[in-house]
Amino acid sequence: MPKFTEQEKENIRRAILIKGKELFIKYGLAKTSIDNIVLACGIGKGTFYKFFSSKEELYYEILKNEEEVRETVLNELFRENLSAKELLVSFFHTSFQLVEENPFLQRVFQDGEHERLVRKLPKHIVEEFSKDYTERGIQAVTILMERGILSKEDPEVIVGIMQAIMRIRLYKEKIGNDLFPKVMDKIIEYVAEGLTKEK
């Protein structure tokens, strides 16, 4: 096994993330193999395994990176001077827009991709991701409650409601591409009305 400098390791890792993302977008998790990834990167399989133990862990790492970018964009909303309801409505619409504009996140919401990932990942990684995601959500919700933007309720329940709304994207095709935006507008409006109180 060749020894790599720190710079080479960084370059290889970046290449695996970039090429892996391209292949996952094009073919999905099930139809992308580690052979496809190493061929696209011009590396051996052994080198791939120095960085990731499976294609699912690579997919998970890419997903985490995409979620961090999304969170950064959403955090910008809190700088705007909006009413509580407007802020929450804008939060949901921006979240959906970021998914619609991101081919990787779109892929996550297609063809049982997310379920396939969760099924194949080691249990401790799934639990860690879920716990971390929930904890960050609770922190954000608690801050919004302290600012008077959200009504005082169990933060975990509110995070669950927000997660449920985002997962409705999984049913876009079943609801119908033309009808879906109208359905989401109403759901977002009703939920924002229920979760917020005007200052």
C-alpha atoms as an extended CHARMM CRD file, in Angstrom:
* protein
*
       199  EXT
         1         1  MET       CA              0.0000000000        0.0000000000        0.0000000000  PROA      1               0.0000000000
         2         2  PRO       CA              1.6280000000        3.2810000000       -1.0710000000  PROA      2               0.0000000000
         3         3  LYS       CA              2.1740000000        5.9750000000        1.5430000000  PROA      3               0.0000000000
         4         4  PHE       CA              0.6360000000        9.3170000000        0.7720000000  PROA      4               0.0000000000
         5         5  THR       CA              1.6130000000       12.7770000000        1.9330000000  PROA      5               0.0000000000
         6         6  GLU       CA             -1.0530000000       14.7850000000        3.7730000000  PROA      6               0.0000000000
         7         7  GLN       CA             -1.6230000000       16.8520000000        0.6160000000  PROA      7               0.0000000000
         8         8  GLU       CA             -2.0510000000       13.7090000000       -1.5020000000  PROA      8               0.0000000000
         9         9  LYS       CA             -4.4970000000       12.2990000000        1.0370000000  PROA      9               0.0000000000
        10        10  GLU       CA             -6.5050000000       15.5070000000        0.9110000000  PROA      10              0.0000000000
        11        11  ASN       CA             -6.5180000000       15.4670000000       -2.9190000000  PROA      11              0.0000000000
        12        12  ILE       CA             -7.6100000000       11.8180000000       -3.0530000000  PROA      12              0.0000000000
        13        13  ARG       CA            -10.3420000000       12.3300000000       -0.4700000000  PROA      13              0.0000000000
        14        14  ARG       CA            -11.6480000000       15.3740000000       -2.3580000000  PROA      14              0.0000000000
        15        15  ALA       CA            -11.5910000000       13.4190000000       -5.6440000000  PROA      15              0.0000000000
        16        16  ILE       CA            -13.5410000000       10.5300000000       -4.0870000000  PROA      16              0.0000000000
        17        17  LEU       CA            -16.1580000000       12.9500000000       -2.7030000000  PROA      17              0.0000000000
        18        18  ILE       CA            -16.5080000000       14.8280000000       -6.0110000000  PROA      18              0.0000000000
        19        19  LYS       CA            -16.5730000000       11.7910000000       -8.3150000000  PROA      19              0.0000000000
        20        20  GLY       CA            -18.7260000000        9.8080000000       -5.8860000000  PROA      20              0.0000000000
        21        21  LYS       CA            -21.2720000000       12.6300000000       -5.7760000000  PROA      21              0.0000000000
        22        22  GLU       CA            -21.3550000000       12.8270000000       -9.5900000000  PROA      22              0.0000000000
        23        23  LEU       CA            -21.9280000000        9.0690000000       -9.9020000000  PROA      23              0.0000000000
        24        24  PHE       CA            -24.5630000000        8.9640000000       -7.1270000000  PROA      24              0.0000000000
        25        25  ILE       CA            -26.4780000000       11.7930000000       -8.8330000000  PROA      25              0.0000000000
        26        26  LYS       CA            -26.3360000000       10.0050000000      -12.1810000000  PROA      26              0.0000000000
        27        27  TYR       CA            -26.9650000000        6.3920000000      -11.1320000000  PROA      27              0.0000000000
        28        28  GLY       CA            -28.1590000000        6.4270000000       -7.5120000000  PROA      28              0.0000000000
        29        29  LEU       CA            -26.7810000000        4.5260000000       -4.5460000000  PROA      29              0.0000000000
        30        30  ALA       CA            -27.8250000000        1.0290000000       -5.6390000000  PROA      30              0.0000000000
        31        31  LYS       CA            -26.4070000000        1.2400000000       -9.1730000000  PROA      31              0.0000000000
        32        32  THR       CA            -23.1220000000        2.9380000000       -8.2610000000  PROA      32              0.0000000000
        33        33  SER       CA            -20.3550000000        0.5120000000       -7.3300000000  PROA      33              0.0000000000
        34        34  ILE       CA            -17.0350000000        1.0770000000       -5.6240000000  PROA      34              0.0000000000
        35        35  ASP       CA            -15.4540000000       -0.0980000000       -8.9060000000  PROA      35              0.0000000000
        36        36  ASN       CA            -17.1960000000        2.8110000000      -10.6870000000  PROA      36              0.0000000000
        37        37  ILE       CA            -15.8820000000        5.2610000000       -8.0910000000  PROA      37              0.0000000000
        38        38  VAL       CA            -12.2470000000        4.0800000000       -8.0900000000  PROA      38              0.0000000000
        39        39  LEU       CA            -12.2150000000        3.9820000000      -11.9000000000  PROA      39              0.0000000000
        40        40  ALA       CA            -13.5110000000        7.5720000000      -12.0630000000  PROA      40              0.0000000000
        41        41  CYS       CA            -10.8640000000        8.6680000000       -9.5230000000  PROA      41              0.0000000000
        42        42  GLY       CA             -7.9930000000        6.6800000000      -11.0560000000  PROA      42              0.0000000000
        43        43  ILE       CA             -7.1880000000        4.9550000000       -7.7480000000  PROA      43              0.0000000000
        44        44  GLY       CA             -7.1370000000        1.3720000000       -6.4970000000  PROA      44              0.0000000000
        45        45  LYS       CA             -9.8220000000       -0.2040000000       -4.3280000000  PROA      45              0.0000000000
        46        46  GLY       CA             -7.3910000000       -0.4580000000       -1.4250000000  PROA      46              0.0000000000
        47        47  THR       CA             -6.9090000000        3.3150000000       -1.5660000000  PROA      47              0.0000000000
        48        48  PHE       CA            -10.6780000000        3.8720000000       -1.4710000000  PROA      48              0.0000000000
        49        49  TYR       CA            -10.9370000000        1.7360000000        1.6770000000  PROA      49              0.0000000000
        50        50  LYS       CA             -8.2900000000        3.8720000000        3.3990000000  PROA      50              0.0000000000
        51        51  PHE       CA            -10.8460000000        6.6860000000        3.3400000000  PROA      51              0.0000000000
        52        52  PHE       CA            -14.2670000000        5.0090000000        3.4380000000  PROA      52              0.0000000000
        53        53  SER       CA            -15.3330000000        1.5410000000        4.5510000000  PROA      53              0.0000000000
        54        54  SER       CA            -18.2380000000        1.3700000000        2.0710000000  PROA      54              0.0000000000
        55        55  LYS       CA            -19.9910000000        3.3300000000       -0.6640000000  PROA      55              0.0000000000
        56        56  GLU       CA            -22.7860000000        3.9920000000        1.8550000000  PROA      56              0.0000000000
        57        57  GLU       CA            -20.3530000000        5.7550000000        4.1990000000  PROA      57              0.0000000000
        58        58  LEU       CA            -19.1330000000        7.8470000000        1.2650000000  PROA      58              0.0000000000
        59        59  TYR       CA            -22.7570000000        8.7120000000        0.3880000000  PROA      59              0.0000000000
        60        60  TYR       CA            -23.4150000000        9.6130000000        4.0290000000  PROA      60              0.0000000000
        61        61  GLU       CA            -20.3500000000       11.9030000000        4.1110000000  PROA      61              0.0000000000
        62        62  ILE       CA            -21.5400000000       13.7050000000        0.9540000000  PROA      62              0.0000000000
        63        63  LEU       CA            -25.0340000000       14.0350000000        2.4570000000  PROA      63              0.0000000000
        64        64  LYS       CA            -23.5960000000       15.5520000000        5.6470000000  PROA      64              0.0000000000
        65        65  ASN       CA            -21.6520000000       18.1050000000        3.5920000000  PROA      65              0.0000000000
        66        66  GLU       CA            -24.7810000000       19.0420000000        1.6150000000  PROA      66              0.0000000000
        67        67  GLU       CA            -26.8000000000       19.4320000000        4.8330000000  PROA      67              0.0000000000
        68        68  GLU       CA            -24.1360000000       21.7670000000        6.2780000000  PROA      68              0.0000000000
        69        69  VAL       CA            -24.3470000000       23.9950000000        3.1890000000  PROA      69              0.0000000000
        70        70  ARG       CA            -28.1370000000       24.0110000000        3.5030000000  PROA      70              0.0000000000
        71        71  GLU       CA            -27.9690000000       24.9660000000        7.1820000000  PROA      71              0.0000000000
        72        72  THR       CA            -25.6230000000       27.8740000000        6.3960000000  PROA      72              0.0000000000
        73        73  VAL       CA            -28.0790000000       29.2360000000        3.8140000000  PROA      73              0.0000000000
        74        74  LEU       CA            -31.0520000000       28.7840000000        6.1600000000  PROA      74              0.0000000000
        75        75  ASN       CA            -29.2250000000       30.5760000000        8.9830000000  PROA      75              0.0000000000
        76        76  GLU       CA            -29.0890000000       33.6730000000        6.7540000000  PROA      76              0.0000000000
        77        77  LEU       CA            -32.8990000000       33.8570000000        7.0220000000  PROA      77              0.0000000000
        78        78  PHE       CA            -32.6400000000       34.7300000000       10.7010000000  PROA      78              0.0000000000
        79        79  ARG       CA            -30.8430000000       37.9560000000        9.8110000000  PROA      79              0.0000000000
        80        80  GLU       CA            -33.8820000000       39.1890000000        7.8850000000  PROA      80              0.0000000000
        81        81  ASN       CA            -36.4750000000       41.3980000000        9.5650000000  PROA      81              0.0000000000
        82        82  LEU       CA            -39.5210000000       39.1380000000        9.1900000000  PROA      82              0.0000000000
        83        83  SER       CA            -42.5120000000       38.4520000000       11.3950000000  PROA      83              0.0000000000
        84        84  ALA       CA            -42.5380000000       35.0880000000       13.1940000000  PROA      84              0.0000000000
        85        85  LYS       CA            -44.9370000000       33.5050000000       10.7080000000  PROA      85              0.0000000000
        86        86  GLU       CA            -43.1390000000       34.9760000000        7.6710000000  PROA      86              0.0000000000
        87        87  LEU       CA            -39.8270000000       33.6610000000        8.9950000000  PROA      87              0.0000000000
        88        88  LEU       CA            -41.1230000000       30.1110000000        9.4200000000  PROA      88              0.0000000000
        89        89  VAL       CA            -42.8850000000       30.1160000000        6.0280000000  PROA      89              0.0000000000
        90        90  SER       CA            -39.7070000000       31.4320000000        4.4120000000  PROA      90              0.0000000000
        91        91  PHE       CA            -37.6610000000       28.7650000000        6.2500000000  PROA      91              0.0000000000
        92        92  PHE       CA            -39.7690000000       25.9300000000        4.8250000000  PROA      92              0.0000000000
        93        93  HSD       CA            -39.9330000000       27.3710000000        1.3100000000  PROA      93              0.0000000000
        94        94  THR       CA            -36.1700000000       27.9780000000        1.2600000000  PROA      94              0.0000000000
        95        95  SER       CA            -35.5620000000       24.4280000000        2.4960000000  PROA      95              0.0000000000
        96        96  PHE       CA            -37.6550000000       22.9970000000       -0.3300000000  PROA      96              0.0000000000
        97        97  GLN       CA            -36.0420000000       25.2970000000       -2.8850000000  PROA      97              0.0000000000
        98        98  LEU       CA            -32.5480000000       24.2020000000       -1.8070000000  PROA      98              0.0000000000
        99        99  VAL       CA            -33.5590000000       20.5670000000       -2.3410000000  PROA      99              0.0000000000
       100       100  GLU       CA            -35.1170000000       21.3520000000       -5.7330000000  PROA      100             0.0000000000
       101       101  GLU       CA            -31.9210000000       23.1320000000       -6.8670000000  PROA      101             0.0000000000
       102       102  ASN       CA            -29.5470000000       20.4450000000       -5.5670000000  PROA      102             0.0000000000
       103       103  PRO       CA            -29.4080000000       17.2870000000       -7.7290000000  PROA      103             0.0000000000
       104       104  PHE       CA            -27.7780000000       15.2480000000       -4.9520000000  PROA      104             0.0000000000
       105       105  LEU       CA            -30.4570000000       16.1180000000       -2.3700000000  PROA      105             0.0000000000
       106       106  GLN       CA            -33.1230000000       15.4450000000       -5.0130000000  PROA      106             0.0000000000
       107       107  ARG       CA            -31.6410000000       11.9780000000       -5.5050000000  PROA      107             0.0000000000
       108       108  VAL       CA            -31.8130000000       11.3370000000       -1.7430000000  PROA      108             0.0000000000
       109       109  PHE       CA            -35.5810000000       11.8790000000       -1.9680000000  PROA      109             0.0000000000
       110       110  GLN       CA            -36.0780000000        9.4420000000       -4.8660000000  PROA      110             0.0000000000
       111       111  ASP       CA            -36.6280000000        5.7260000000       -5.3190000000  PROA      111             0.0000000000
       112       112  GLY       CA            -36.2470000000        4.7440000000       -1.6590000000  PROA      112             0.0000000000
       113       113  GLU       CA            -32.6840000000        6.1010000000       -1.6850000000  PROA      113             0.0000000000
       114       114  HSD       CA            -32.7680000000        7.3550000000        1.9050000000  PROA      114             0.0000000000
       115       115  GLU       CA            -34.2180000000        4.0830000000        3.2270000000  PROA      115             0.0000000000
       116       116  ARG       CA            -31.5690000000        2.1080000000        1.3100000000  PROA      116             0.0000000000
       117       117  LEU       CA            -28.8220000000        4.2430000000        2.8530000000  PROA      117             0.0000000000
       118       118  VAL       CA            -30.1590000000        3.8550000000        6.3970000000  PROA      118             0.0000000000
       119       119  ARG       CA            -30.5410000000        0.0940000000        5.9300000000  PROA      119             0.0000000000
       120       120  LYS       CA            -26.9350000000       -0.3540000000        4.7390000000  PROA      120             0.0000000000
       121       121  LEU       CA            -25.1160000000        2.0030000000        7.1110000000  PROA      121             0.0000000000
       122       122  PRO       CA            -23.7870000000        0.6950000000       10.4240000000  PROA      122             0.0000000000
       123       123  LYS       CA            -26.3850000000        1.2490000000       13.1510000000  PROA      123             0.0000000000
       124       124  HSD       CA            -24.1120000000        3.4960000000       15.2540000000  PROA      124             0.0000000000
       125       125  ILE       CA            -23.6520000000        5.9350000000       12.3320000000  PROA      125             0.0000000000
       126       126  VAL       CA            -27.4120000000        6.1660000000       11.7230000000  PROA      126             0.0000000000
       127       127  GLU       CA            -28.0490000000        6.7320000000       15.4440000000  PROA      127             0.0000000000
       128       128  GLU       CA            -25.2570000000        9.3220000000       15.6780000000  PROA      128             0.0000000000
       129       129  PHE       CA            -26.5760000000       11.2280000000       12.6290000000  PROA      129             0.0000000000
       130       130  SER       CA            -30.1570000000       11.1310000000       13.9080000000  PROA      130             0.0000000000
       131       131  LYS       CA            -29.1040000000       12.2590000000       17.3980000000  PROA      131             0.0000000000
       132       132  ASP       CA            -26.8760000000       15.0530000000       16.0580000000  PROA      132             0.0000000000
       133       133  TYR       CA            -29.5800000000       16.2370000000       13.6260000000  PROA      133             0.0000000000
       134       134  THR       CA            -32.2040000000       16.2630000000       16.3870000000  PROA      134             0.0000000000
       135       135  GLU       CA            -29.9070000000       18.0280000000       18.8860000000  PROA      135             0.0000000000
       136       136  ARG       CA            -29.0600000000       20.7880000000       16.4030000000  PROA      136             0.0000000000
       137       137  GLY       CA            -32.7540000000       21.1490000000       15.6040000000  PROA      137             0.0000000000
       138       138  ILE       CA            -33.6580000000       21.4040000000       19.2990000000  PROA      138             0.0000000000
       139       139  GLN       CA            -30.9700000000       24.0780000000       19.8210000000  PROA      139             0.0000000000
       140       140  ALA       CA            -32.3400000000       26.1450000000       16.9160000000  PROA      140             0.0000000000
       141       141  VAL       CA            -35.9640000000       25.7060000000       18.0580000000  PROA      141             0.0000000000
       142       142  THR       CA            -35.0620000000       26.6900000000       21.6490000000  PROA      142             0.0000000000
       143       143  ILE       CA            -33.4190000000       29.8910000000       20.3850000000  PROA      143             0.0000000000
       144       144  LEU       CA            -36.5260000000       30.6800000000       18.3100000000  PROA      144             0.0000000000
       145       145  MET       CA            -38.7090000000       30.1280000000       21.3920000000  PROA      145             0.0000000000
       146       146  GLU       CA            -36.5140000000       32.4330000000       23.4790000000  PROA      146             0.0000000000
       147       147  ARG       CA            -36.8480000000       35.1130000000       20.7870000000  PROA      147             0.0000000000
       148       148  GLY       CA            -40.6270000000       34.7130000000       20.8600000000  PROA      148             0.0000000000
       149       149  ILE       CA            -40.7620000000       33.4360000000       17.2690000000  PROA      149             0.0000000000
       150       150  LEU       CA            -42.0640000000       29.9800000000       18.1760000000  PROA      150             0.0000000000
       151       151  SER       CA            -44.6930000000       29.2040000000       20.7800000000  PROA      151             0.0000000000
       152       152  LYS       CA            -43.4690000000       27.4730000000       23.9460000000  PROA      152             0.0000000000
       153       153  GLU       CA            -43.9080000000       23.7640000000       23.3180000000  PROA      153             0.0000000000
       154       154  ASP       CA            -41.7710000000       20.6520000000       23.5540000000  PROA      154             0.0000000000
       155       155  PRO       CA            -38.8010000000       21.4740000000       21.2310000000  PROA      155             0.0000000000
       156       156  GLU       CA            -38.4250000000       17.8220000000       20.2450000000  PROA      156             0.0000000000
       157       157  VAL       CA            -42.0320000000       17.7380000000       19.0270000000  PROA      157             0.0000000000
       158       158  ILE       CA            -41.4840000000       20.8820000000       16.9300000000  PROA      158             0.0000000000
       159       159  VAL       CA            -38.3000000000       19.3980000000       15.4150000000  PROA      159             0.0000000000
       160       160  GLY       CA            -40.3230000000       16.2740000000       14.6100000000  PROA      160             0.0000000000
       161       161  ILE       CA            -42.9840000000       18.4000000000       12.8900000000  PROA      161             0.0000000000
       162       162  MET       CA            -40.3010000000       20.1790000000       10.8250000000  PROA      162             0.0000000000
       163       163  GLN       CA            -38.7140000000       16.8580000000        9.8410000000  PROA      163             0.0000000000
       164       164  ALA       CA            -42.1220000000       15.4560000000        8.8760000000  PROA      164             0.0000000000
       165       165  ILE       CA            -42.8010000000       18.4470000000        6.6270000000  PROA      165             0.0000000000
       166       166  MET       CA            -39.4380000000       18.0290000000        4.8770000000  PROA      166             0.0000000000
       167       167  ARG       CA            -40.1590000000       14.3270000000        4.3280000000  PROA      167             0.0000000000
       168       168  ILE       CA            -43.3830000000       15.1430000000        2.4980000000  PROA      168             0.0000000000
       169       169  ARG       CA            -41.0210000000       15.7660000000       -0.4490000000  PROA      169             0.0000000000
       170       170  LEU       CA            -40.7830000000       11.9460000000       -0.6740000000  PROA      170             0.0000000000
       171       171  TYR       CA            -44.4210000000       11.9040000000       -1.8270000000  PROA      171             0.0000000000
       172       172  LYS       CA            -44.1190000000       14.5950000000       -4.5030000000  PROA      172             0.0000000000
       173       173  GLU       CA            -44.6640000000       12.1700000000       -7.3900000000  PROA      173             0.0000000000
       174       174  LYS       CA            -47.5700000000       10.4230000000       -5.6270000000  PROA      174             0.0000000000
       175       175  ILE       CA            -49.3050000000       13.7200000000       -4.8520000000  PROA      175             0.0000000000
       176       176  GLY       CA            -48.6170000000       14.9270000000       -8.4050000000  PROA      176             0.0000000000
       177       177  ASN       CA            -45.9890000000       17.3760000000       -9.6410000000  PROA      177             0.0000000000
       178       178  ASP       CA            -48.5920000000       20.0520000000      -10.4850000000  PROA      178             0.0000000000
       179       179  LEU       CA            -50.5910000000       19.6950000000       -7.2760000000  PROA      179             0.0000000000
       180       180  PHE       CA            -47.6260000000       19.2930000000       -4.8910000000  PROA      180             0.0000000000
       181       181  PRO       CA            -46.6040000000       23.0130000000       -4.6650000000  PROA      181             0.0000000000
       182       182  LYS       CA            -50.1910000000       24.0280000000       -3.8280000000  PROA      182             0.0000000000
       183       183  VAL       CA            -50.4670000000       21.2930000000       -1.1870000000  PROA      183             0.0000000000
       184       184  MET       CA            -47.1310000000       22.3190000000        0.3520000000  PROA      184             0.0000000000
       185       185  ASP       CA            -48.0900000000       26.0080000000        0.4020000000  PROA      185             0.0000000000
       186       186  LYS       CA            -51.1990000000       25.1690000000        2.4360000000  PROA      186             0.0000000000
       187       187  ILE       CA            -49.4150000000       22.7690000000        4.8060000000  PROA      187             0.0000000000
       188       188  ILE       CA            -46.6240000000       25.3060000000        5.4170000000  PROA      188             0.0000000000
       189       189  GLU       CA            -49.1320000000       28.1030000000        5.9960000000  PROA      189             0.0000000000
       190       190  TYR       CA            -51.1670000000       26.0530000000        8.5040000000  PROA      190             0.0000000000
       191       191  VAL       CA            -48.1080000000       24.7570000000       10.3650000000  PROA      191             0.0000000000
       192       192  ALA       CA            -46.4570000000       28.1950000000       10.5110000000  PROA      192             0.0000000000
       193       193  GLU       CA            -49.7040000000       29.6640000000       11.8400000000  PROA      193             0.0000000000
       194       194  GLY       CA            -49.8900000000       26.9870000000       14.5310000000  PROA      194             0.0000000000
       195       195  LEU       CA            -46.2470000000       27.1230000000       15.6040000000  PROA      195             0.0000000000
       196       196  THR       CA            -45.7490000000       30.8840000000       15.7120000000  PROA      196             0.0000000000
       197       197  LYS       CA            -47.0810000000       33.8780000000       17.5020000000  PROA      197             0.0000000000
       198       198  GLU       CA            -46.6370000000       37.4130000000       16.3240000000  PROA      198             0.0000000000
       199       199  LYS       CA            -44.4030000000       39.5690000000       18.5110000000  PROA      199             0.0000000000
